[in-house]
């Protein structure tokens, strides 16, 4: 009878096997770390670590004086292509405009940015949810399914007044909306 001796089975308790297993697991863990680091570097460089919409940049210092986000251009309007566009800015601690009118059952595109710190908003009971980052224009398009008034709170902590930072959204019937914006007017909220 010849006893075959496993060369890895050094020592009385088979420490050789344990050492080999530990080495294998160390390689697996190191590989996971390398993959995670590579993912971070790739997304950071390739996508430039921008907000999710990452489409356009804007100079927050001149927002109020020139370009798309001057006060007279904020609010809801119908563009030359017939699309409904809401333009808004966020600042500590309010949204401008404070009340937004949109039609139901029509695609509505939001374009927003911030003048100071990071803000964001959600519109109650819809999928509208975006971050507003200084220097970037956030855009998204959504369709409101039903009429009514909804709250639009800031959902990124932006300072001591964060809890009081919110706007209102009035969703109205498409016919009423089109009547209110006829002649290229901006839609404005009715009191109440
Ligand atoms: Cu603005 Cu929180």
CSV table of C-alpha atoms and ligand atoms in Angstrom, one decimal:
chain,number,residue,atom,x,y,z
A,1,UNK,CA,0.0,0.0,0.0
A,2,UNK,CA,1.4,3.3,-1.0
A,3,UNK,CA,-0.1,6.4,0.6
A,4,UNK,CA,-0.4,9.2,-1.9
A,5,UNK,CA,0.6,12.4,-0.2
A,6,UNK,CA,-1.0,15.6,-1.4
A,7,UNK,CA,1.9,18.1,-1.7
A,8,UNK,CA,-0.4,20.9,-0.6
A,9,UNK,CA,-1.2,19.1,2.6
A,10,UNK,CA,1.7,20.5,4.5
A,11,UNK,CA,1.5,20.6,8.3
A,12,UNK,CA,-0.7,18.6,10.5
A,13,UNK,CA,-4.1,20.4,9.8
A,14,UNK,CA,-3.7,20.9,6.0
A,15,UNK,CA,-2.6,24.6,6.3
A,16,UNK,CA,-1.4,24.4,2.7
A,17,UNK,CA,-5.0,24.1,1.5
A,18,UNK,CA,-6.1,27.0,3.7
A,19,UNK,CA,-3.4,29.2,2.4
A,20,UNK,CA,-4.2,28.4,-1.2
A,21,UNK,CA,-7.9,29.1,-0.6
A,22,UNK,CA,-7.1,32.4,1.0
A,23,UNK,CA,-4.9,33.4,-1.9
A,24,UNK,CA,-7.7,32.6,-4.3
A,25,UNK,CA,-10.2,34.7,-2.4
A,26,UNK,CA,-7.7,37.6,-2.2
A,27,UNK,CA,-7.4,37.6,-5.9
A,28,UNK,CA,-11.2,37.6,-6.3
A,29,UNK,CA,-11.6,40.6,-3.9
A,30,UNK,CA,-8.7,42.5,-5.6
A,31,UNK,CA,-10.4,41.9,-9.0
A,32,UNK,CA,-13.7,43.3,-7.6
A,33,UNK,CA,-11.9,46.4,-6.3
A,34,UNK,CA,-10.2,46.9,-9.6
A,35,UNK,CA,-13.5,46.6,-11.5
A,36,UNK,CA,-15.2,49.1,-9.2
A,37,UNK,CA,-12.3,51.6,-9.5
A,38,UNK,CA,-12.3,51.2,-13.3
A,39,UNK,CA,-16.0,51.9,-13.4
A,40,UNK,CA,-15.7,55.0,-11.3
A,41,UNK,CA,-12.8,56.4,-13.5
A,42,UNK,CA,-14.7,55.5,-16.7
A,43,UNK,CA,-18.0,57.1,-15.7
A,44,UNK,CA,-16.2,60.1,-14.2
A,45,UNK,CA,-14.1,60.8,-17.3
A,46,UNK,CA,-16.4,59.6,-20.0
A,47,UNK,CA,-19.6,61.2,-18.6
A,48,UNK,CA,-17.7,64.1,-17.0
A,49,UNK,CA,-19.6,63.4,-13.7
A,50,UNK,CA,-22.4,65.6,-14.8
A,51,UNK,CA,-26.0,65.5,-13.5
A,52,UNK,CA,-28.2,62.8,-15.1
A,53,UNK,CA,-29.5,65.0,-17.9
A,54,UNK,CA,-26.0,66.3,-18.5
A,55,UNK,CA,-27.0,68.2,-21.6
A,56,UNK,CA,-26.2,71.9,-21.3
A,57,UNK,CA,-24.1,74.2,-19.3
A,58,UNK,CA,-25.0,77.8,-18.3
A,59,UNK,CA,-23.2,80.6,-16.4
A,60,UNK,CA,-25.1,81.0,-13.1
A,61,UNK,CA,-23.6,84.5,-12.7
A,62,UNK,CA,-25.4,85.9,-15.7
A,63,UNK,CA,-28.7,83.9,-15.5
A,64,UNK,CA,-30.8,87.0,-14.4
A,65,UNK,CA,-29.5,89.4,-17.0
A,66,UNK,CA,-29.2,87.5,-20.2
A,67,UNK,CA,-30.3,84.4,-22.1
A,68,UNK,CA,-33.1,81.9,-21.7
A,69,UNK,CA,-33.6,82.3,-17.9
A,70,UNK,CA,-34.3,86.0,-17.6
A,71,UNK,CA,-37.4,86.7,-15.6
A,72,UNK,CA,-39.6,87.6,-18.5
A,73,UNK,CA,-38.9,84.2,-20.1
A,74,UNK,CA,-39.7,82.1,-17.0
A,75,UNK,CA,-43.0,80.1,-16.7
A,76,UNK,CA,-44.9,78.0,-19.1
A,77,UNK,CA,-45.1,78.8,-22.8
A,78,UNK,CA,-45.6,77.1,-26.1
A,79,UNK,CA,-42.4,77.0,-28.3
A,80,UNK,CA,-42.3,77.7,-32.0
A,81,UNK,CA,-42.5,73.9,-32.5
A,82,UNK,CA,-45.8,73.7,-30.6
A,83,UNK,CA,-44.2,72.0,-27.6
A,84,UNK,CA,-45.1,73.0,-24.0
A,85,UNK,CA,-42.0,74.2,-22.2
A,86,UNK,CA,-41.7,75.3,-18.5
A,87,UNK,CA,-38.6,77.4,-17.6
A,88,UNK,CA,-37.8,77.9,-14.0
A,89,UNK,CA,-34.9,78.7,-11.7
A,90,UNK,CA,-34.3,77.7,-8.1
A,91,UNK,CA,-32.5,79.8,-5.6
A,92,UNK,CA,-32.2,79.9,-1.8
A,93,UNK,CA,-35.1,79.6,-0.9
A,94,UNK,CA,-37.7,79.7,-3.6
A,95,UNK,CA,-38.6,78.7,-7.1
A,96,UNK,CA,-39.2,81.3,-9.8
A,97,UNK,CA,-42.0,81.1,-10.8
A,98,UNK,CA,-43.7,80.2,-7.5
A,99,UNK,CA,-46.7,78.7,-9.3
A,100,UNK,CA,-46.5,76.8,-12.6
A,101,UNK,CA,-49.4,76.1,-14.9
A,102,UNK,CA,-49.3,73.0,-17.2
A,103,UNK,CA,-51.8,71.1,-19.3
A,104,UNK,CA,-52.8,67.5,-18.6
A,105,UNK,CA,-52.5,64.9,-21.3
A,106,UNK,CA,-49.8,66.8,-23.2
A,107,UNK,CA,-46.0,66.3,-23.0
A,108,UNK,CA,-44.5,69.0,-20.9
A,109,UNK,CA,-40.7,69.7,-21.0
A,110,UNK,CA,-39.1,71.3,-18.0
A,111,UNK,CA,-35.9,73.3,-18.3
A,112,UNK,CA,-34.5,74.4,-15.0
A,113,UNK,CA,-31.3,75.5,-13.3
A,114,UNK,CA,-30.1,77.0,-10.0
A,115,UNK,CA,-28.4,80.3,-9.2
A,116,UNK,CA,-26.7,79.2,-6.0
A,117,UNK,CA,-26.6,75.8,-4.4
A,118,UNK,CA,-27.9,72.4,-5.5
A,119,UNK,CA,-31.7,72.3,-5.4
A,120,UNK,CA,-34.2,69.8,-6.8
A,121,UNK,CA,-37.8,69.1,-6.9
A,122,UNK,CA,-40.5,66.5,-7.1
A,123,UNK,CA,-44.1,67.1,-8.2
A,124,UNK,CA,-46.5,65.3,-6.0
A,125,UNK,CA,-48.0,62.0,-7.4
A,126,UNK,CA,-46.0,62.2,-10.7
A,127,UNK,CA,-42.7,60.9,-12.0
A,128,UNK,CA,-41.3,64.4,-12.2
A,129,UNK,CA,-38.1,64.4,-10.1
A,130,UNK,CA,-34.9,66.3,-11.0
A,131,UNK,CA,-31.9,67.9,-9.5
A,132,UNK,CA,-31.0,71.5,-10.3
A,133,UNK,CA,-27.3,72.1,-10.2
A,134,UNK,CA,-25.7,75.5,-10.7
A,135,UNK,CA,-24.0,75.7,-14.1
A,136,UNK,CA,-26.2,73.0,-15.7
A,137,UNK,CA,-29.6,73.1,-17.4
A,138,UNK,CA,-31.7,70.1,-16.2
A,139,UNK,CA,-34.3,68.9,-18.7
A,140,UNK,CA,-37.0,66.3,-18.6
A,141,UNK,CA,-40.3,65.7,-20.2
A,142,UNK,CA,-43.4,64.3,-18.6
A,143,UNK,CA,-47.1,64.0,-19.1
A,144,UNK,CA,-49.6,64.9,-16.3
A,145,UNK,CA,-52.4,62.4,-16.3
A,146,UNK,CA,-55.0,64.3,-14.3
A,147,UNK,CA,-56.0,67.9,-13.5
A,148,UNK,CA,-55.6,69.5,-10.1
A,149,UNK,CA,-53.1,71.3,-8.0
A,150,UNK,CA,-49.9,69.6,-6.8
A,151,UNK,CA,-47.1,70.6,-4.5
A,152,UNK,CA,-43.6,70.9,-5.8
A,153,UNK,CA,-41.1,70.9,-2.8
A,154,UNK,CA,-37.3,71.2,-3.0
A,155,UNK,CA,-35.9,67.8,-2.3
A,156,UNK,CA,-32.2,68.5,-2.0
A,157,UNK,CA,-31.1,70.0,1.3
A,158,UNK,CA,-30.0,73.5,0.4
A,159,UNK,CA,-29.7,75.4,3.7
A,160,UNK,CA,-31.7,76.6,6.6
A,161,UNK,CA,-34.7,77.6,4.5
A,162,UNK,CA,-34.9,74.2,2.6
A,163,UNK,CA,-38.0,73.1,4.5
A,164,UNK,CA,-39.9,76.1,3.3
A,165,UNK,CA,-38.8,76.0,-0.3
A,166,UNK,CA,-41.6,74.8,-2.6
A,167,UNK,CA,-43.8,75.9,-5.5
A,168,UNK,CA,-47.3,74.9,-6.7
A,169,UNK,CA,-48.2,73.2,-10.0
A,170,UNK,CA,-51.7,73.7,-11.4
A,171,UNK,CA,-52.6,71.1,-14.0
A,172,UNK,CA,-55.4,72.2,-16.2
A,173,UNK,CA,-57.3,70.8,-19.1
A,174,UNK,CA,-55.5,71.1,-22.5
A,175,UNK,CA,-58.3,73.3,-24.0
A,176,UNK,CA,-58.1,75.7,-21.1
A,177,UNK,CA,-54.3,75.8,-21.3
A,178,UNK,CA,-54.3,76.5,-25.0
A,179,UNK,CA,-56.8,79.3,-24.5
A,180,UNK,CA,-54.7,80.8,-21.8
A,181,UNK,CA,-51.5,80.7,-23.9
A,182,UNK,CA,-53.1,81.9,-27.1
A,183,UNK,CA,-51.1,84.6,-28.9
A,184,UNK,CA,-47.8,83.4,-27.4
A,185,UNK,CA,-48.7,84.4,-23.8
A,186,UNK,CA,-47.2,82.7,-20.8
A,187,UNK,CA,-49.6,80.7,-18.8
A,188,UNK,CA,-50.1,82.1,-15.3
A,189,UNK,CA,-51.7,80.6,-12.3
A,190,UNK,CA,-55.2,81.6,-11.2
A,191,UNK,CA,-55.4,82.5,-7.5
A,192,UNK,CA,-56.6,79.9,-5.2
B,1,LIG,CU1,-33.7,74.3,-2.3
B,1,LIG,CU2,-33.8,72.5,-0.6
